mmCIF file of C-alpha atoms in Angstrom:
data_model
loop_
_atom_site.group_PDB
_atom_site.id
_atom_site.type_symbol
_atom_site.label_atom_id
_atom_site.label_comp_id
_atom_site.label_asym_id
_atom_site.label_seq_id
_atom_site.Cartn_x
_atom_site.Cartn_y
_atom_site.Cartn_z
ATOM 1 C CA UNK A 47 15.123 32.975 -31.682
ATOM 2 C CA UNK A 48 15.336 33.769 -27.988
ATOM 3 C CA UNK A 49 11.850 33.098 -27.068
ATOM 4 C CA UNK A 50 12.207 29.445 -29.188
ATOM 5 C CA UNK A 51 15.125 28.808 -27.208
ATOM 6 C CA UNK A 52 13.081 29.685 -23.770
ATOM 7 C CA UNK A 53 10.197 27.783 -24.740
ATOM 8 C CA UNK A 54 12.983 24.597 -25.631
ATOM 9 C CA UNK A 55 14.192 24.938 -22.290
ATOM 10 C CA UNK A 56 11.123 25.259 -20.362
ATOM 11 C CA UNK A 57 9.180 22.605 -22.191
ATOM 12 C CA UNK A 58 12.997 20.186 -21.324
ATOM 13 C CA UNK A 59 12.950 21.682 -17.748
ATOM 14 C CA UNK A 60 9.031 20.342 -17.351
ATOM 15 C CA UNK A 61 10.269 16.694 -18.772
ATOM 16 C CA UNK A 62 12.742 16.735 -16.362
ATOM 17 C CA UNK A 63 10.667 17.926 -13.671
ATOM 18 C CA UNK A 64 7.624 15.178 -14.355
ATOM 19 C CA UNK A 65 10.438 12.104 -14.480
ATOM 20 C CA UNK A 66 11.590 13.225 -10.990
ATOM 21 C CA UNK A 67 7.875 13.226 -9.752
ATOM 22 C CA UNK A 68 7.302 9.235 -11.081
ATOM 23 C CA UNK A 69 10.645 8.003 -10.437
ATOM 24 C CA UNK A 70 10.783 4.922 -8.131
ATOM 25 C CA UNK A 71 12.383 5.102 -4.944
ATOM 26 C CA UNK A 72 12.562 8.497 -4.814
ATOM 27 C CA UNK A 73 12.726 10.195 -1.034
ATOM 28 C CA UNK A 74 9.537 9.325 0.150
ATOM 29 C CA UNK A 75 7.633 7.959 -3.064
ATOM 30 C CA UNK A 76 7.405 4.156 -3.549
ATOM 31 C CA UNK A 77 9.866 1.126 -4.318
ATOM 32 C CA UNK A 78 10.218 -0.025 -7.907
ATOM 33 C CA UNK A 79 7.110 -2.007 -8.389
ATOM 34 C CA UNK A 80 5.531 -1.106 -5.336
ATOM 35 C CA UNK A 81 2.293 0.186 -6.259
ATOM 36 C CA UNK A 82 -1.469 -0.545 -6.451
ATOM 37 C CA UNK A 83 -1.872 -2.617 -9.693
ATOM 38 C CA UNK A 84 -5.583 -2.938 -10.113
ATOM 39 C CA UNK A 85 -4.419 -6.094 -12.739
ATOM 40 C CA UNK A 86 -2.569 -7.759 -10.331
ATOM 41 C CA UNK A 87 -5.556 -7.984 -7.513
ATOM 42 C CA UNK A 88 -6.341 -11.159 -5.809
ATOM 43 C CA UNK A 89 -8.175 -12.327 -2.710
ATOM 44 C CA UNK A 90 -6.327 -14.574 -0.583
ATOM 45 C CA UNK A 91 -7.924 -16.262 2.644
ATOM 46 C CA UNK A 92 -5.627 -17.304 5.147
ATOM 47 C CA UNK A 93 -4.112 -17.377 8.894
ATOM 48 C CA UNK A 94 -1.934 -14.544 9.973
ATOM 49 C CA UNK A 95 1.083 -15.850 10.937
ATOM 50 C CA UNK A 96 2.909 -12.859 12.260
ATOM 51 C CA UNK A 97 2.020 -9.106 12.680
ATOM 52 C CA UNK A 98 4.765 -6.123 12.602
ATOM 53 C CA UNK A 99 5.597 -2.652 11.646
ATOM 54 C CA UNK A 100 8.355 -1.837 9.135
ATOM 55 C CA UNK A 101 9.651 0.995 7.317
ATOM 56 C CA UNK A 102 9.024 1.216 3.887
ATOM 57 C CA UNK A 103 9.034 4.425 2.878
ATOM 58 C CA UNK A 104 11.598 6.917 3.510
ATOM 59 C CA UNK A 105 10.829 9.401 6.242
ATOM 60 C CA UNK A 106 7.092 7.996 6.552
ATOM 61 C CA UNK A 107 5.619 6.200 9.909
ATOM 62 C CA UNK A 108 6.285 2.215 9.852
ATOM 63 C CA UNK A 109 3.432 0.185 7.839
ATOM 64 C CA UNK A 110 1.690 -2.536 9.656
ATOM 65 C CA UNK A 111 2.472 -5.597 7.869
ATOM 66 C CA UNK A 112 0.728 -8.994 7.735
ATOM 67 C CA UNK A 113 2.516 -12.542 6.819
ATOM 68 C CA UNK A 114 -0.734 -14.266 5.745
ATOM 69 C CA UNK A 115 -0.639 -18.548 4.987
ATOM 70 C CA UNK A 116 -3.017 -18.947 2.298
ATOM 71 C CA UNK A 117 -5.700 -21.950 3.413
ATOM 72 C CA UNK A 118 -5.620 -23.601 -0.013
ATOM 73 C CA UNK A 119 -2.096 -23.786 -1.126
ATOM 74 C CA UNK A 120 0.228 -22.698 2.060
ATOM 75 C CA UNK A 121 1.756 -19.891 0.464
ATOM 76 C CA UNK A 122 2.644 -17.362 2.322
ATOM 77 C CA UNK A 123 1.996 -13.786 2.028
ATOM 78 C CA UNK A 124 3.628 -10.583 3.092
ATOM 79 C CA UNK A 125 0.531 -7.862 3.205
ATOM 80 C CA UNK A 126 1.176 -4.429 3.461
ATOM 81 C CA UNK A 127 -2.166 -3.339 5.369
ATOM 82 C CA UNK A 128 -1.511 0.719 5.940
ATOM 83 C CA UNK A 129 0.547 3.734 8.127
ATOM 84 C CA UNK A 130 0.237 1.905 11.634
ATOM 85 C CA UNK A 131 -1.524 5.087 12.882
ATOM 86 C CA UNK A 132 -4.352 4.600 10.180
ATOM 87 C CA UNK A 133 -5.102 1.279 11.393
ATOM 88 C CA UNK A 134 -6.825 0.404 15.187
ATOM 89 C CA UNK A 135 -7.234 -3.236 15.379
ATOM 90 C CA UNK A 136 -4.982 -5.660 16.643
ATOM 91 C CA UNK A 137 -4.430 -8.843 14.748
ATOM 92 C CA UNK A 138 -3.147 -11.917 16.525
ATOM 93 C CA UNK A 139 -1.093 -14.930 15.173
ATOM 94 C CA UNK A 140 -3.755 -18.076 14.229
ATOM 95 C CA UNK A 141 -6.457 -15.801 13.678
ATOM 96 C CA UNK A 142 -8.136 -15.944 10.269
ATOM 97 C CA UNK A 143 -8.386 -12.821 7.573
ATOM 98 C CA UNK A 144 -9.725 -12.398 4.138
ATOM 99 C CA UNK A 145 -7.329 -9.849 1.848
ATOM 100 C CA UNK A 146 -8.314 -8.422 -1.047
ATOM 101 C CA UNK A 147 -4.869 -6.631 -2.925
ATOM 102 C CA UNK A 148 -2.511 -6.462 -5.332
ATOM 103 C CA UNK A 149 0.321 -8.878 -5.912
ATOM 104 C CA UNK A 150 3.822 -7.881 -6.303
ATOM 105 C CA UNK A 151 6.850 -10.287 -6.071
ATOM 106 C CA UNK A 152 9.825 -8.980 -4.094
ATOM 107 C CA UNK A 153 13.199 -10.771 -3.229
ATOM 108 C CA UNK A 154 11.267 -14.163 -4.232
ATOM 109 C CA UNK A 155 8.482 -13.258 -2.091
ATOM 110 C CA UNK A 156 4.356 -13.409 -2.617
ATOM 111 C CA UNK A 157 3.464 -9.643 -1.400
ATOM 112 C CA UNK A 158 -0.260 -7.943 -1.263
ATOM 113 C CA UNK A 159 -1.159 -4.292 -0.995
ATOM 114 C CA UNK A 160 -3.928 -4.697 0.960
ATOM 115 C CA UNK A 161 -7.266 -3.019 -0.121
ATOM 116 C CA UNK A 162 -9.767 -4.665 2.115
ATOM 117 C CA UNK A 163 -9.180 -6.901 4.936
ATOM 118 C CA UNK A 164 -11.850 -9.080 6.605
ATOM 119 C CA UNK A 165 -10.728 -10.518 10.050
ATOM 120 C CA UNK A 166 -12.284 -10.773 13.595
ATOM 121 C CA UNK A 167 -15.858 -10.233 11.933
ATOM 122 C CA UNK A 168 -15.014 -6.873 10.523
ATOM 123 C CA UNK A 169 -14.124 -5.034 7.214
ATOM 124 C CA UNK A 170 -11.426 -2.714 6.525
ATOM 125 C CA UNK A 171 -11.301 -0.401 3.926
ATOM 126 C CA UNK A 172 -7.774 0.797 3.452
ATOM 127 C CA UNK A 173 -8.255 1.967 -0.550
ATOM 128 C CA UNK A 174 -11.092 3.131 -2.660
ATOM 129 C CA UNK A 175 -11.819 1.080 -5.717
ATOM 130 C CA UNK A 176 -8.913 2.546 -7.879
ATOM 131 C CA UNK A 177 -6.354 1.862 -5.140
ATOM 132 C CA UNK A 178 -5.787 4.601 -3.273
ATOM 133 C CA UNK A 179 -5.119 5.096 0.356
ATOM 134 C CA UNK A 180 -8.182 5.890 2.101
ATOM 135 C CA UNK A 181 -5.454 7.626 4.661
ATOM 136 C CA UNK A 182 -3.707 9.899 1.931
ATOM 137 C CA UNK A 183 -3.020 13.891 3.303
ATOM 138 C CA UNK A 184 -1.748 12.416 6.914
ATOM 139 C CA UNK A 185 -3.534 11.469 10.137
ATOM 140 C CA UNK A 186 -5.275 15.379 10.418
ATOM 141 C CA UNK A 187 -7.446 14.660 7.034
ATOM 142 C CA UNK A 188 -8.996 11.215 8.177
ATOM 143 C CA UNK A 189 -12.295 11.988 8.688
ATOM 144 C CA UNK A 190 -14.990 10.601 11.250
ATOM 145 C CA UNK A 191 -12.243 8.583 12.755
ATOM 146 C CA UNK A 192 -13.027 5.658 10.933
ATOM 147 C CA UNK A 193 -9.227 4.722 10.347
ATOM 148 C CA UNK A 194 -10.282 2.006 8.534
ATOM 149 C CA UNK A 195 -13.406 0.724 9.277
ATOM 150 C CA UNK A 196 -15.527 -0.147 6.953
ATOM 151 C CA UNK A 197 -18.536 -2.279 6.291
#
């Protein structure tokens, strides 16, 4: 009876411990829908409109961010691009970019979590092919340098 009752409690324990690990929002971990959605992926060419850093994760460095007009339809896009210490090249406002990501919506807004970026004749590589960061463990385990050159 005892060890059925341990093995109850352990097995609830684990649940509880694994909902903790995927929830949302959590200190640190993502927003609620702010992920890499291979479904959702697009390419959008555009003109960057504005370039800044912001906060959005909880006790992580500020993400460069991109607002990105779309050349065919004029929508705009917010594009998350990486950790600003992963990323060495400096945009400027009017200059063109190719991003391939994945969509989210967010307060009404057209967002991208940018995977590759194409702009001033280069290409970034800021996730592998499933999505993920090419700058996960911190700024010690990026190797070579790169920070997000690519092609």
């Amino acid at each position: 009876m005892n060890t059925r009752l341990i093995g109850v409690a352990v097995l609830s324990l684990a649940a509880l411990g694994a909902g903790f690990g995927q929830t949302p929002g959590g200190p640190g971990g993502p927003q609620p829908g702010h992920f890499y959605n291979l479904d959702t992926e697009r390419q959008v060419e555009g003109v960057i409109q504005e370039v800044m850093f912001e906060p959005l994760y909880e006790n992580r460095a500020p993400f460069l961010v991109v607002v990105l007009e779309e050349n065919k339809t004029g929508v705009i896009y917010r594009v998350e691009v990486s950790p600003a210490w992963f990323f060495n090249y400096d945009f400027h406002k009017g200059e063109p970019a190719k991003v391939t990501g994945s969509f989210y919506s967010k307060d009404a807004s057209s967002c991208l979590i940018a995977r590759k970026l194409q702009a001033g004749g280069e290409t970034f590589l800021l996730r592998d092919s499933r999505g993920f960061p090419n700058w996960r463990g911190g700024p010690a385990t990026v190797k070579g340098g790169r920070r997000g050159r690519g092609i």
